Coordinates of C-alpha atoms in Angstrom, one line a residue:
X1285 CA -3.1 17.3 31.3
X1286 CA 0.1 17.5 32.9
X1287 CA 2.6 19.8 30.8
X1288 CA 5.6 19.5 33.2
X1289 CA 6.0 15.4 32.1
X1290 CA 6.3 15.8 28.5
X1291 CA 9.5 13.4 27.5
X1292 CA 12.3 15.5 25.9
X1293 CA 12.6 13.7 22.3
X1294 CA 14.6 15.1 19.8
X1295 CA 13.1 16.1 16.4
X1296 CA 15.2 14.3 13.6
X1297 CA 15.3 16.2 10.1
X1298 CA 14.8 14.4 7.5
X1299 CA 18.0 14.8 5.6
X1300 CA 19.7 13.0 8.9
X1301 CA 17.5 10.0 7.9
X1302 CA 18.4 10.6 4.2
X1303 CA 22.3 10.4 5.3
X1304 CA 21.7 7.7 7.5
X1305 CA 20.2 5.6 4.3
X1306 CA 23.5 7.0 2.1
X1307 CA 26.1 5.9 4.8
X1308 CA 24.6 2.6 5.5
X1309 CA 24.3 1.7 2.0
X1310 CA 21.3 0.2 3.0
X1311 CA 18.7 -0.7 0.2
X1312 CA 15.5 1.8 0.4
X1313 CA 12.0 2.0 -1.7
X1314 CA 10.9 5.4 -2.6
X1315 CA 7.2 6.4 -3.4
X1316 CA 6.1 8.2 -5.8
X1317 CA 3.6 11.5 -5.6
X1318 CA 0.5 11.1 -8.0
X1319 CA 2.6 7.4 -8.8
X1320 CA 1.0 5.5 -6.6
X1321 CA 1.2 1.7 -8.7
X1322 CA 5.1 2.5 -9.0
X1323 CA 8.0 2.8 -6.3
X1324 CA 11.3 2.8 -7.2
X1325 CA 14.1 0.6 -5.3
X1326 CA 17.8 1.3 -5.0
X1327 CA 20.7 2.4 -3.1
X1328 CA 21.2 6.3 -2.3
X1329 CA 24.4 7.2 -3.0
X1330 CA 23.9 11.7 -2.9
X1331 CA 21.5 14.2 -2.1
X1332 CA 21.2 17.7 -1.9
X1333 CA 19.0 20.3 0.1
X1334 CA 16.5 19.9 -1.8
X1335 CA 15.8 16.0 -1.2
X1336 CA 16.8 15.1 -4.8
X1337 CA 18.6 11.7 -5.1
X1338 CA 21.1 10.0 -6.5
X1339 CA 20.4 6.6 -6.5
X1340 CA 22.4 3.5 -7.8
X1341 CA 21.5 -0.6 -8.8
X1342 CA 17.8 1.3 -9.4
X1343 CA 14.8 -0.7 -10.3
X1344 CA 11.1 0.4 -11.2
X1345 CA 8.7 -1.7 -9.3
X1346 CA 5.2 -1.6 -10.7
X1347 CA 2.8 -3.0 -7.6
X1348 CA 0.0 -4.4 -9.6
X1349 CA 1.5 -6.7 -11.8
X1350 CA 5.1 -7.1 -9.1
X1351 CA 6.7 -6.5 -12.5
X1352 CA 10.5 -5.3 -11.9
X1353 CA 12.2 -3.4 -14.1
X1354 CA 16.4 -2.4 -14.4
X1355 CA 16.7 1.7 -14.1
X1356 CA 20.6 1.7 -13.0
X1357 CA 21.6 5.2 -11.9
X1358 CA 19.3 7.5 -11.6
X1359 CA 18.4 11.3 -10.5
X1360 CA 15.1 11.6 -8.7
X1361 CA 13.9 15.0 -8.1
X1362 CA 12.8 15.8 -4.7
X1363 CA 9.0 16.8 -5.9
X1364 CA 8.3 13.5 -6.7
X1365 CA 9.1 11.4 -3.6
X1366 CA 6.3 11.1 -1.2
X1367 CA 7.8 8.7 1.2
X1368 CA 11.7 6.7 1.8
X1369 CA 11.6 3.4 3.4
X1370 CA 14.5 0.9 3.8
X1371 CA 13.7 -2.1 2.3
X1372 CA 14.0 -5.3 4.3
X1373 CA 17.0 -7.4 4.0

């Protein structure tokens, strides 16, 4: 194993990706920990350090049944999202 051709790639924190989502205004689904029949869907409009989000147009989606349902604006604590995706357009 060669060490000396490692490519130089830049780690990219997570709150950069979490910004990137916000400025973009970009639709994104979030998992849920221990949740995993239910994501929720929206736009991020603020966040703080400790990965809790402000999100707007919100919707519960349950994955079983596709059932959608109308949140609005919501606060989702950090502890509770296991993984942000954007959603496709």
């Amino acid at each position: 194993m060669n060490r000396g051709n490692r490519s130089n790639k830049a780690l990219v924190q997570p709150i950069t990706v979490i910004f990137g989502h916000m400025q973009s205004k970009s639709p994104v689904q979030i998992w849920l920990y221990e949740q995993s029949n239910i994501r929720i869907e929206g736009r991020i409009v603020g966040f703080d350090e400790y990965m809790n989000l402000v999100l707007v147009e919100a919707c519960e989606r349950h994955m079983k049944s596709g059932a959608k349902k109308m949140i609005g604006r919501i606060l989702l604590k950090g502890e509770t999202i296991t993984l942000i995706q954007k959603l496709p357009q």
